[in-house]
Amino acid sequence: KLGDSALATSAFIAQKRGLVNMAIGNYSDAVDDFNRMLGIARRLGDRRLEGMALAWRSVPEYWLHEFEQVEWTLRAALAIGDEGFDNVRFAASAWLGTVFLALGRLAEIEPFMRIAEELAPRVDEPFWQALLGWALRRRSGVSESVARSRRINSQCRLPSYVLVVGGACARREGGV
């Protein structure tokens, strides 16, 4: 039997493997990896990790065009996030709003984007923060997106290279 520390390492490896599989387009394998992460999180009783596993799993589900499953997965992550896990609420809200934007479900975007914008300065989730910046740009146009991204970036605990504007990153030191 693996101890908790070995299980936590296994969850970390499953997440990284899922990210690699997404990057190379092996979306079904990525779903399997995030399901492995999810199972480990449940075995550990780690609700935050469980919620993040669900948020991550929804990304390859999206690329597999399993849109109903994506929504279900993200709503399950949001329910966990509502237990007090801001990073889970943030990731799931940012991605669900983005998914609705991509699917043309425009009337449903605002509550999720509002939650994501509110939480962005309080979490350390660079991938999801970049995604939020892209979604804001797509939703509201460049000038409003730049202003929002600057506000979020000035409040976030991000590495110095991140200023999210439509997925692009720029160094703060460059005066952006």
GROMACS .gro file of N, CA and C in nm:
model
  528
    1LYS      N    1   0.083  -0.120   0.000
    1LYS     CA    2   0.000   0.000   0.000
    1LYS      C    3   0.087   0.125   0.000
    2LEU      N    4   0.047   0.219  -0.080
    2LEU     CA    5   0.119   0.346  -0.084
    2LEU      C    6   0.073   0.436   0.030
    3GLY      N    7   0.168   0.507   0.088
    3GLY     CA    8   0.135   0.605   0.191
    3GLY      C    9   0.085   0.733   0.128
    4ASP      N   10   0.036   0.825   0.213
    4ASP     CA   11  -0.020   0.951   0.163
    4ASP      C   12   0.079   1.032   0.081
    5SER      N   13   0.207   1.034   0.124
    5SER     CA   14   0.304   1.114   0.049
    5SER      C   15   0.328   1.055  -0.089
    6ALA      N   16   0.333   0.922  -0.098
    6ALA     CA   17   0.351   0.858  -0.228
    6ALA      C   18   0.227   0.880  -0.316
    7LEU      N   19   0.109   0.879  -0.255
    7LEU     CA   20  -0.014   0.904  -0.331
    7LEU      C   21  -0.017   1.048  -0.382
    8ALA      N   22   0.025   1.142  -0.299
    8ALA     CA   23   0.029   1.282  -0.343
    8ALA      C   24   0.124   1.298  -0.461
    9THR      N   25   0.238   1.229  -0.455
    9THR     CA   26   0.333   1.232  -0.567
    9THR      C   27   0.269   1.170  -0.691
   10SER      N   28   0.196   1.061  -0.673
   10SER     CA   29   0.128   0.997  -0.786
   10SER      C   30   0.025   1.089  -0.849
   11ALA      N   31  -0.046   1.166  -0.766
   11ALA     CA   32  -0.144   1.262  -0.819
   11ALA      C   33  -0.074   1.370  -0.900
   12PHE      N   34   0.038   1.418  -0.849
   12PHE     CA   35   0.118   1.520  -0.919
   12PHE      C   36   0.164   1.467  -1.054
   13ILE      N   37   0.213   1.343  -1.057
   13ILE     CA   38   0.259   1.283  -1.182
   13ILE      C   39   0.143   1.263  -1.279
   14ALA      N   40   0.028   1.220  -1.229
   14ALA     CA   41  -0.090   1.203  -1.315
   14ALA      C   42  -0.130   1.336  -1.377
   15GLN      N   43  -0.125   1.444  -1.298
   15GLN     CA   44  -0.158   1.577  -1.353
   15GLN      C   45  -0.060   1.616  -1.462
   16LYS      N   46   0.069   1.602  -1.435
   16LYS     CA   47   0.171   1.641  -1.534
   16LYS      C   48   0.159   1.557  -1.660
   17ARG      N   49   0.133   1.430  -1.644
   17ARG     CA   50   0.115   1.342  -1.760
   17ARG      C   51  -0.008   1.386  -1.840
   18GLY      N   52  -0.115   1.423  -1.769
   18GLY     CA   53  -0.235   1.472  -1.837
   18GLY      C   54  -0.207   1.599  -1.917
   19LEU      N   55  -0.128   1.688  -1.859
   19LEU     CA   56  -0.092   1.812  -1.930
   19LEU      C   57  -0.009   1.782  -2.054
   20VAL      N   58   0.084   1.688  -2.042
   20VAL     CA   59   0.164   1.649  -2.159
   20VAL      C   60   0.074   1.588  -2.266
   21ASN      N   61  -0.015   1.498  -2.226
   21ASN     CA   62  -0.105   1.436  -2.323
   21ASN      C   63  -0.194   1.540  -2.391
   22MET      N   64  -0.239   1.641  -2.316
   22MET     CA   65  -0.317   1.748  -2.379
   22MET      C   66  -0.231   1.822  -2.481
   23ALA      N   67  -0.108   1.852  -2.444
   23ALA     CA   68  -0.020   1.930  -2.531
   23ALA      C   69   0.009   1.859  -2.662
   24ILE      N   70   0.012   1.727  -2.660
   24ILE     CA   71   0.042   1.653  -2.783
   24ILE      C   72  -0.085   1.600  -2.851
   25GLY      N   73  -0.201   1.640  -2.798
   25GLY     CA   74  -0.327   1.606  -2.863
   25GLY      C   75  -0.383   1.469  -2.829
   26ASN      N   76  -0.330   1.403  -2.729
   26ASN     CA   77  -0.384   1.274  -2.685
   26ASN      C   78  -0.490   1.299  -2.577
   27TYR      N   79  -0.604   1.350  -2.621
   27TYR     CA   80  -0.706   1.396  -2.527
   27TYR      C   81  -0.769   1.284  -2.446
   28SER      N   82  -0.792   1.170  -2.508
   28SER     CA   83  -0.850   1.057  -2.433
   28SER      C   84  -0.755   1.011  -2.323
   29ASP      N   85  -0.626   1.005  -2.355
   29ASP     CA   86  -0.528   0.967  -2.254
   29ASP      C   87  -0.521   1.072  -2.144
   30ALA      N   88  -0.535   1.199  -2.181
   30ALA     CA   89  -0.535   1.306  -2.080
   30ALA      C   90  -0.653   1.291  -1.984
   31VAL      N   91  -0.770   1.258  -2.038
   31VAL     CA   92  -0.887   1.234  -1.952
   31VAL      C   93  -0.856   1.121  -1.855
   32ASP      N   94  -0.794   1.014  -1.905
   32ASP     CA   95  -0.758   0.901  -1.817
   32ASP      C   96  -0.662   0.946  -1.707
   33ASP      N   97  -0.564   1.029  -1.746
   33ASP     CA   98  -0.468   1.078  -1.646
   33ASP      C   99  -0.536   1.161  -1.538
   34PHE      N  100  -0.625   1.251  -1.580
   34PHE     CA  101  -0.694   1.334  -1.482
   34PHE      C  102  -0.792   1.252  -1.399
   35ASN      N  103  -0.848   1.146  -1.457
   35ASN     CA  104  -0.931   1.054  -1.377
   35ASN      C  105  -0.846   0.982  -1.273
   36ARG      N  106  -0.723   0.948  -1.309
   36ARG     CA  107  -0.631   0.886  -1.212
   36ARG      C  108  -0.602   0.986  -1.099
   37MET      N  109  -0.578   1.110  -1.135
   37MET     CA  110  -0.557   1.216  -1.035
   37MET      C  111  -0.679   1.230  -0.944
   38LEU      N  112  -0.796   1.225  -1.005
   38LEU     CA  113  -0.922   1.236  -0.932
   38LEU      C  114  -0.938   1.121  -0.832
   39GLY      N  115  -0.910   0.999  -0.877
   39GLY     CA  116  -0.920   0.883  -0.790
   39GLY      C  117  -0.825   0.891  -0.671
   40ILE      N  118  -0.704   0.938  -0.696
   40ILE     CA  119  -0.607   0.953  -0.588
   40ILE      C  120  -0.655   1.060  -0.490
   41ALA      N  121  -0.705   1.171  -0.543
   41ALA     CA  122  -0.755   1.279  -0.455
   41ALA      C  123  -0.867   1.226  -0.366
   42ARG      N  124  -0.955   1.147  -0.422
   42ARG     CA  125  -1.065   1.091  -0.342
   42ARG      C  126  -1.012   0.995  -0.236
   43ARG      N  127  -0.914   0.915  -0.275
   43ARG     CA  128  -0.854   0.821  -0.179
   43ARG      C  129  -0.787   0.896  -0.064
   44LEU      N  130  -0.726   1.010  -0.096
   44LEU     CA  131  -0.661   1.092   0.007
   44LEU      C  132  -0.761   1.174   0.088
   45GLY      N  133  -0.884   1.189   0.035
   45GLY     CA  134  -0.982   1.277   0.099
   45GLY      C  135  -0.948   1.424   0.080
   46ASP      N  136  -0.876   1.455  -0.028
   46ASP     CA  137  -0.830   1.591  -0.055
   46ASP      C  138  -0.928   1.657  -0.152
   47ARG      N  139  -1.023   1.731  -0.097
   47ARG     CA  140  -1.129   1.791  -0.179
   47ARG      C  141  -1.074   1.896  -0.276
   48ARG      N  142  -0.975   1.974  -0.233
   48ARG     CA  143  -0.916   2.073  -0.323
   48ARG      C  144  -0.854   2.005  -0.445
   49LEU      N  145  -0.778   1.901  -0.421
   49LEU     CA  146  -0.716   1.827  -0.530
   49LEU      C  147  -0.822   1.761  -0.619
   50GLU      N  148  -0.928   1.713  -0.557
   50GLU     CA  149  -1.039   1.653  -0.633
   50GLU      C  150  -1.102   1.756  -0.727
   51GLY      N  151  -1.126   1.875  -0.676
   51GLY     CA  152  -1.184   1.981  -0.759
   51GLY      C  153  -1.093   2.021  -0.873
   52MET      N  154  -0.963   2.031  -0.845
   52MET     CA  155  -0.869   2.068  -0.951
   52MET      C  156  -0.858   1.957  -1.055
   53ALA      N  157  -0.865   1.832  -1.012
   53ALA     CA  158  -0.863   1.721  -1.107
   53ALA      C  159  -0.983   1.729  -1.201
   54LEU      N  160  -1.098   1.764  -1.147
   54LEU     CA  161  -1.217   1.780  -1.231
   54LEU      C  162  -1.201   1.897  -1.328
   55ALA      N  163  -1.150   2.010  -1.278
   55ALA     CA  164  -1.129   2.126  -1.366
   55ALA      C  165  -1.035   2.089  -1.480
   56TRP      N  166  -0.924   2.024  -1.446
   56TRP     CA  167  -0.829   1.984  -1.551
   56TRP      C  168  -0.891   1.883  -1.647
   57ARG      N  169  -0.967   1.786  -1.595
   57ARG     CA  170  -1.026   1.684  -1.682
   57ARG      C  171  -1.120   1.745  -1.784
   58SER      N  172  -1.185   1.855  -1.747
   58SER     CA  173  -1.282   1.916  -1.839
   58SER      C  174  -1.215   1.975  -1.963
   59VAL      N  175  -1.086   2.006  -1.956
   59VAL     CA  176  -1.019   2.066  -2.072
   59VAL      C  177  -1.008   1.964  -2.187
   60PRO      N  178  -0.951   1.844  -2.166
   60PRO     CA  179  -0.951   1.750  -2.278
   60PRO      C  180  -1.091   1.702  -2.316
   61GLU      N  181  -1.184   1.701  -2.221
   61GLU     CA  182  -1.323   1.667  -2.256
   61GLU      C  183  -1.375   1.768  -2.358
   62TYR      N  184  -1.340   1.895  -2.338
   62TYR     CA  185  -1.381   1.999  -2.433
   62TYR      C  186  -1.324   1.969  -2.572
   63TRP      N  187  -1.195   1.939  -2.578
   63TRP     CA  188  -1.132   1.914  -2.708
   63TRP      C  189  -1.183   1.785  -2.773
   64LEU      N  190  -1.241   1.697  -2.693
   64LEU     CA  191  -1.307   1.577  -2.747
   64LEU      C  192  -1.452   1.606  -2.786
   65HIS      N  193  -1.494   1.731  -2.771
   65HIS     CA  194  -1.630   1.778  -2.805
   65HIS      C  195  -1.737   1.710  -2.721
   66GLU      N  196  -1.704   1.678  -2.598
   66GLU     CA  197  -1.800   1.620  -2.504
   66GLU      C  198  -1.856   1.733  -2.418
   67PHE      N  199  -1.929   1.823  -2.482
   67PHE     CA  200  -1.968   1.949  -2.418
   67PHE      C  201  -2.061   1.932  -2.298
   68GLU      N  202  -2.154   1.838  -2.305
   68GLU     CA  203  -2.240   1.814  -2.189
   68GLU      C  204  -2.158   1.761  -2.072
   69GLN      N  205  -2.062   1.674  -2.101
   69GLN     CA  206  -1.975   1.621  -1.996
   69GLN      C  207  -1.888   1.732  -1.937
   70VAL      N  208  -1.839   1.821  -2.022
   70VAL     CA  209  -1.758   1.935  -1.974
   70VAL      C  210  -1.838   2.016  -1.872
   71GLU      N  211  -1.960   2.049  -1.909
   71GLU     CA  212  -2.044   2.128  -1.818
   71GLU      C  213  -2.068   2.055  -1.687
   72TRP      N  214  -2.099   1.926  -1.695
   72TRP     CA  215  -2.123   1.847  -1.573
   72TRP      C  216  -1.997   1.845  -1.487
   73THR      N  217  -1.883   1.820  -1.550
   73THR     CA  218  -1.756   1.813  -1.478
   73THR      C  219  -1.725   1.945  -1.408
   74LEU      N  220  -1.745   2.055  -1.479
   74LEU     CA  221  -1.715   2.186  -1.419
   74LEU      C  222  -1.814   2.223  -1.309
   75ARG      N  223  -1.938   2.185  -1.325
   75ARG     CA  224  -2.035   2.213  -1.218
   75ARG      C  225  -2.001   2.130  -1.093
   76ALA      N  226  -1.951   2.008  -1.112
   76ALA     CA  227  -1.905   1.928  -0.998
   76ALA      C  228  -1.784   1.995  -0.931
   77ALA      N  229  -1.693   2.049  -1.012
   77ALA     CA  230  -1.577   2.121  -0.957
   77ALA      C  231  -1.623   2.245  -0.882
   78LEU      N  232  -1.720   2.317  -0.937
   78LEU     CA  233  -1.772   2.436  -0.870
   78LEU      C  234  -1.834   2.402  -0.735
   79ALA      N  235  -1.903   2.290  -0.727
   79ALA     CA  236  -1.963   2.248  -0.600
   79ALA      C  237  -1.854   2.225  -0.495
   80ILE      N  238  -1.742   2.168  -0.537
   80ILE     CA  239  -1.630   2.149  -0.445
   80ILE      C  240  -1.569   2.285  -0.411
   81GLY      N  241  -1.553   2.370  -0.511
   81GLY     CA  242  -1.498   2.503  -0.487
   81GLY      C  243  -1.580   2.582  -0.386
   82ASP      N  244  -1.711   2.562  -0.389
   82ASP     CA  245  -1.799   2.632  -0.296
   82ASP      C  246  -1.779   2.589  -0.151
   83GLU      N  247  -1.702   2.483  -0.131
   83GLU     CA  248  -1.670   2.438   0.006
   83GLU      C  249  -1.556   2.521   0.065
   84GLY      N  250  -1.509   2.621  -0.009
   84GLY     CA  251  -1.404   2.708   0.043
   84GLY      C  252  -1.272   2.700  -0.030
   85PHE      N  253  -1.271   2.643  -0.148
   85PHE     CA  254  -1.148   2.628  -0.226
   85PHE      C  255  -1.150   2.728  -0.341
   86ASP      N  256  -1.093   2.847  -0.315
   86ASP     CA  257  -1.098   2.955  -0.414
   86ASP      C  258  -1.032   2.919  -0.545
   87ASN      N  259  -0.921   2.845  -0.540
   87ASN     CA  260  -0.854   2.813  -0.667
   87ASN      C  261  -0.940   2.720  -0.753
   88VAL      N  262  -1.015   2.632  -0.690
   88VAL     CA  263  -1.105   2.544  -0.765
   88VAL      C  264  -1.220   2.625  -0.824
   89ARG      N  265  -1.281   2.711  -0.742
   89ARG     CA  266  -1.389   2.798  -0.792
   89ARG      C  267  -1.340   2.884  -0.907
   90PHE      N  268  -1.219   2.938  -0.892
   90PHE     CA  269  -1.164   3.023  -0.995
   90PHE      C  270  -1.143   2.946  -1.126
   91ALA      N  271  -1.074   2.832  -1.119
   91ALA     CA  272  -1.045   2.755  -1.240
   91ALA      C  273  -1.175   2.712  -1.309
   92ALA      N  274  -1.268   2.658  -1.231
   92ALA     CA  275  -1.393   2.609  -1.290
   92ALA      C  276  -1.478   2.723  -1.346
   93SER      N  277  -1.480   2.837  -1.278
   93SER     CA  278  -1.558   2.951  -1.327
   93SER      C  279  -1.497   3.010  -1.453
   94ALA      N  280  -1.365   3.028  -1.452
   94ALA     CA  281  -1.298   3.084  -1.570
   94ALA      C  282  -1.318   2.994  -1.691
   95TRP      N  283  -1.305   2.864  -1.672
   95TRP     CA  284  -1.316   2.771  -1.785
   95TRP      C  285  -1.462   2.754  -1.829
   96LEU      N  286  -1.556   2.747  -1.736
   96LEU     CA  287  -1.696   2.732  -1.776
   96LEU      C  288  -1.744   2.856  -1.851
   97GLY      N  289  -1.706   2.974  -1.805
   97GLY     CA  290  -1.739   3.096  -1.879
   97GLY      C  291  -1.679   3.094  -2.018
   98THR      N  292  -1.555   3.048  -2.029
   98THR     CA  293  -1.488   3.040  -2.159
   98THR      C  294  -1.556   2.939  -2.250
   99VAL      N  295  -1.593   2.825  -2.194
   99VAL     CA  296  -1.663   2.722  -2.273
   99VAL      C  297  -1.795   2.777  -2.324
  100PHE      N  298  -1.871   2.843  -2.237
  100PHE     CA  299  -1.998   2.901  -2.281
  100PHE      C  300  -1.975   3.006  -2.389
  101LEU      N  301  -1.869   3.084  -2.378
  101LEU     CA  302  -1.835   3.182  -2.481
  101LEU      C  303  -1.809   3.112  -2.614
  102ALA      N  304  -1.728   3.007  -2.611
  102ALA     CA  305  -1.695   2.933  -2.733
  102ALA      C  306  -1.817   2.866  -2.795
  103LEU      N  307  -1.911   2.826  -2.712
  103LEU     CA  308  -2.031   2.757  -2.762
  103LEU      C  309  -2.144   2.854  -2.798
  104GLY      N  310  -2.119   2.983  -2.779
  104GLY     CA  311  -2.221   3.082  -2.812
  104GLY      C  312  -2.332   3.094  -2.710
  105ARG      N  313  -2.310   3.044  -2.590
  105ARG     CA  314  -2.410   3.052  -2.483
  105ARG      C  315  -2.384   3.181  -2.404
  106LEU      N  316  -2.394   3.292  -2.474
  106LEU     CA  317  -2.351   3.421  -2.423
  106LEU      C  318  -2.429   3.467  -2.300
  107ALA      N  319  -2.556   3.433  -2.292
  107ALA     CA  320  -2.638   3.476  -2.178
  107ALA      C  321  -2.592   3.412  -2.047
  108GLU      N  322  -2.514   3.305  -2.055
  108GLU     CA  323  -2.473   3.231  -1.935
  108GLU      C  324  -2.332   3.265  -1.887
  109ILE      N  325  -2.261   3.351  -1.959
  109ILE     CA  326  -2.120   3.378  -1.930
  109ILE      C  327  -2.099   3.461  -1.804
  110GLU      N  328  -2.175   3.568  -1.790
  110GLU     CA  329  -2.145   3.671  -1.690
  110GLU      C  330  -2.124   3.622  -1.547
  111PRO      N  331  -2.211   3.538  -1.492
  111PRO     CA  332  -2.189   3.499  -1.352
  111PRO      C  333  -2.053   3.432  -1.331
  112PHE      N  334  -2.010   3.353  -1.428
  112PHE     CA  335  -1.884   3.280  -1.414
  112PHE      C  336  -1.764   3.373  -1.432
  113MET      N  337  -1.774   3.466  -1.526
  113MET     CA  338  -1.665   3.562  -1.546
  113MET      C  339  -1.653   3.656  -1.425
  114ARG      N  340  -1.766   3.693  -1.368
  114ARG     CA  341  -1.764   3.780  -1.250
  114ARG      C  342  -1.694   3.709  -1.133
  115ILE      N  343  -1.727   3.583  -1.111
  115ILE     CA  344  -1.661   3.506  -1.004
  115ILE      C  345  -1.511   3.495  -1.032
  116ALA      N  346  -1.476   3.462  -1.157
  116ALA     CA  347  -1.335   3.445  -1.192
  116ALA      C  348  -1.258   3.576  -1.174
  117GLU      N  349  -1.315   3.687  -1.217
  117GLU     CA  350  -1.246   3.816  -1.202
  117GLU      C  351  -1.229   3.851  -1.054
  118GLU      N  352  -1.329   3.820  -0.974
  118GLU     CA  353  -1.321   3.849  -0.831
  118GLU      C  354  -1.211   3.766  -0.763
  119LEU      N  355  -1.197   3.640  -0.804
  119LEU     CA  356  -1.102   3.549  -0.740
  119LEU      C  357  -0.961   3.558  -0.796
  120ALA      N  358  -0.947   3.608  -0.918
  120ALA     CA  359  -0.816   3.608  -0.985
  120ALA      C  360  -0.703   3.665  -0.899
  121PRO      N  361  -0.722   3.775  -0.828
  121PRO     CA  362  -0.612   3.829  -0.748
  121PRO      C  363  -0.576   3.745  -0.626
  122ARG      N  364  -0.663   3.652  -0.588
  122ARG     CA  365  -0.642   3.577  -0.464
  122ARG      C  366  -0.588   3.436  -0.485
  123VAL      N  367  -0.567   3.397  -0.609
  123VAL     CA  368  -0.521   3.261  -0.635
  123VAL      C  369  -0.388   3.263  -0.709
  124ASP      N  370  -0.320   3.151  -0.706
  124ASP     CA  371  -0.194   3.135  -0.778
  124ASP      C  372  -0.215   3.026  -0.882
  125GLU      N  373  -0.281   3.061  -0.989
  125GLU     CA  374  -0.316   2.966  -1.095
  125GLU      C  375  -0.286   3.029  -1.231
  126PRO      N  376  -0.160   3.039  -1.271
  126PRO     CA  377  -0.124   3.111  -1.394
  126PRO      C  378  -0.195   3.061  -1.520
  127PHE      N  379  -0.211   2.929  -1.535
  127PHE     CA  380  -0.279   2.879  -1.656
  127PHE      C  381  -0.422   2.933  -1.663
  128TRP      N  382  -0.494   2.920  -1.554
  128TRP     CA  383  -0.634   2.960  -1.552
  128TRP      C  384  -0.646   3.112  -1.560
  129GLN      N  385  -0.548   3.186  -1.504
  129GLN     CA  386  -0.549   3.331  -1.514
  129GLN      C  387  -0.525   3.375  -1.659
  130ALA      N  388  -0.437   3.304  -1.730
  130ALA     CA  389  -0.415   3.334  -1.871
  130ALA      C  390  -0.541   3.305  -1.952
  131LEU      N  391  -0.607   3.195  -1.919
  131LEU     CA  392  -0.732   3.161  -1.986
  131LEU      C  393  -0.837   3.269  -1.965
  132LEU      N  394  -0.847   3.319  -1.843
  132LEU     CA  395  -0.942   3.426  -1.814
  132LEU      C  396  -0.911   3.549  -1.900
  133GLY      N  397  -0.784   3.585  -1.911
  133GLY     CA  398  -0.746   3.699  -1.995
  133GLY      C  399  -0.788   3.680  -2.139
  134TRP      N  400  -0.769   3.561  -2.191
  134TRP     CA  401  -0.811   3.532  -2.329
  134TRP      C  402  -0.962   3.547  -2.343
  135ALA      N  403  -1.036   3.492  -2.248
  135ALA     CA  404  -1.182   3.497  -2.254
  135ALA      C  405  -1.232   3.641  -2.244
  136LEU      N  406  -1.169   3.720  -2.156
  136LEU     CA  407  -1.210   3.860  -2.143
  136LEU      C  408  -1.187   3.934  -2.273
  137ARG      N  409  -1.077   3.907  -2.338
  137ARG     CA  410  -1.048   3.973  -2.466
  137ARG      C  411  -1.152   3.934  -2.571
  138ARG      N  412  -1.181   3.806  -2.578
  138ARG     CA  413  -1.279   3.759  -2.677
  138ARG      C  414  -1.418   3.817  -2.649
  139ARG      N  415  -1.450   3.829  -2.522
  139ARG     CA  416  -1.583   3.875  -2.484
  139ARG      C  417  -1.600   4.026  -2.498
  140SER      N  418  -1.496   4.101  -2.462
  140SER     CA  419  -1.519   4.245  -2.446
  140SER      C  420  -1.435   4.334  -2.535
  141GLY      N  421  -1.350   4.279  -2.616
  141GLY     CA  422  -1.267   4.363  -2.702
  141GLY      C  423  -1.134   4.395  -2.636
  142VAL      N  424  -1.043   4.441  -2.714
  142VAL     CA  425  -0.905   4.456  -2.671
  142VAL      C  426  -0.887   4.562  -2.563
  143SER      N  427  -0.940   4.683  -2.580
  143SER     CA  428  -0.910   4.789  -2.484
  143SER      C  429  -0.963   4.756  -2.345
  144GLU      N  430  -1.085   4.707  -2.336
  144GLU     CA  431  -1.140   4.669  -2.206
  144GLU      C  432  -1.062   4.552  -2.148
  145SER      N  433  -1.022   4.457  -2.233
  145SER     CA  434  -0.945   4.343  -2.188
  145SER      C  435  -0.810   4.385  -2.131
  146VAL      N  436  -0.744   4.479  -2.197
  146VAL     CA  437  -0.614   4.526  -2.147
  146VAL      C  438  -0.631   4.589  -2.010
  147ALA      N  439  -0.731   4.674  -1.996
  147ALA     CA  440  -0.754   4.740  -1.866
  147ALA      C  441  -0.784   4.636  -1.757
  148ARG      N  442  -0.870   4.540  -1.785
  148ARG     CA  443  -0.902   4.437  -1.686
  148ARG      C  444  -0.780   4.352  -1.655
  149SER      N  445  -0.706   4.316  -1.759
  149SER     CA  446  -0.588   4.233  -1.739
  149SER      C  447  -0.484   4.304  -1.654
  150ARG      N  448  -0.464   4.432  -1.679
  150ARG     CA  449  -0.369   4.509  -1.597
  150ARG      C  450  -0.415   4.514  -1.452
  151ARG      N  451  -0.544   4.535  -1.430
  151ARG     CA  452  -0.597   4.539  -1.294
  151ARG      C  453  -0.577   4.404  -1.225
  152ILE      N  454  -0.613   4.298  -1.294
  152ILE     CA  455  -0.599   4.164  -1.236
  152ILE      C  456  -0.452   4.134  -1.209
  153ASN      N  457  -0.365   4.163  -1.307
  153ASN     CA  458  -0.223   4.133  -1.291
  153ASN      C  459  -0.162   4.211  -1.175
  154SER      N  460  -0.205   4.335  -1.156
  154SER     CA  461  -0.149   4.415  -1.048
  154SER      C  462  -0.190   4.360  -0.912
  155GLN      N  463  -0.299   4.285  -0.907
  155GLN     CA  464  -0.348   4.230  -0.781
  155GLN      C  465  -0.307   4.085  -0.759
  156CYS      N  466  -0.267   4.017  -0.867
  156CYS     CA  467  -0.237   3.874  -0.858
  156CYS      C  468  -0.096   3.849  -0.809
  157ARG      N  469  -0.079   3.735  -0.750
  157ARG     CA  470   0.053   3.689  -0.710
  157ARG      C  471   0.108   3.602  -0.823
  158LEU      N  472   0.134   3.665  -0.936
  158LEU     CA  473   0.184   3.592  -1.052
  158LEU      C  474   0.333   3.614  -1.067
  159PRO      N  475   0.400   3.523  -1.138
  159PRO     CA  476   0.539   3.551  -1.172
  159PRO      C  477   0.545   3.681  -1.252
  160SER      N  478   0.658   3.746  -1.252
  160SER     CA  479   0.668   3.880  -1.310
  160SER      C  480   0.640   3.882  -1.459
  161TYR      N  481   0.648   3.769  -1.529
  161TYR     CA  482   0.631   3.771  -1.673
  161TYR      C  483   0.487   3.774  -1.719
  162VAL      N  484   0.393   3.760  -1.629
  162VAL     CA  485   0.255   3.743  -1.673
  162VAL      C  486   0.177   3.875  -1.672
  163LEU      N  487   0.133   3.912  -1.789
  163LEU     CA  488   0.027   4.011  -1.805
  163LEU      C  489  -0.061   3.949  -1.912
  164VAL      N  490  -0.175   3.907  -1.873
  164VAL     CA  491  -0.260   3.830  -1.962
  164VAL      C  492  -0.341   3.924  -2.049
  165VAL      N  493  -0.317   3.915  -2.177
  165VAL     CA  494  -0.396   3.988  -2.276
  165VAL      C  495  -0.415   3.893  -2.392
  166GLY      N  496  -0.529   3.829  -2.395
  166GLY     CA  497  -0.556   3.737  -2.504
  166GLY      C  498  -0.459   3.623  -2.512
  167GLY      N  499  -0.409   3.575  -2.400
  167GLY     CA  500  -0.318   3.462  -2.399
  167GLY      C  501  -0.173   3.501  -2.414
  168ALA      N  502  -0.145   3.628  -2.439
  168ALA     CA  503  -0.006   3.671  -2.455
  168ALA      C  504   0.049   3.715  -2.320
  169CYS      N  505   0.174   3.696  -2.301
  169CYS     CA  506   0.238   3.738  -2.177
  169CYS      C  507   0.346   3.841  -2.209
  170ALA      N  508   0.361   3.938  -2.122
  170ALA     CA  509   0.462   4.041  -2.140
  170ALA      C  510   0.526   4.070  -2.006
  171ARG      N  511   0.650   4.108  -2.007
  171ARG     CA  512   0.719   4.142  -1.882
  171ARG      C  513   0.671   4.273  -1.829
  172ARG      N  514   0.640   4.275  -1.699
  172ARG     CA  515   0.601   4.400  -1.634
  172ARG      C  516   0.712   4.502  -1.644
  173GLU      N  517   0.836   4.455  -1.634
  173GLU     CA  518   0.949   4.546  -1.636
  173GLU      C  519   0.953   4.628  -1.766
  174GLY      N  520   0.892   4.577  -1.870
  174GLY     CA  521   0.891   4.646  -1.999
  174GLY      C  522   0.789   4.758  -2.004
  175GLY      N  523   0.722   4.784  -1.895
  175GLY     CA  524   0.629   4.895  -1.889
  175GLY      C  525   0.488   4.866  -1.939
  176VAL      N  526   0.461   4.737  -1.959
  176VAL     CA  527   0.329   4.701  -2.010
  176VAL      C  528   0.225   4.718  -1.902
   0.00000   0.00000   0.00000
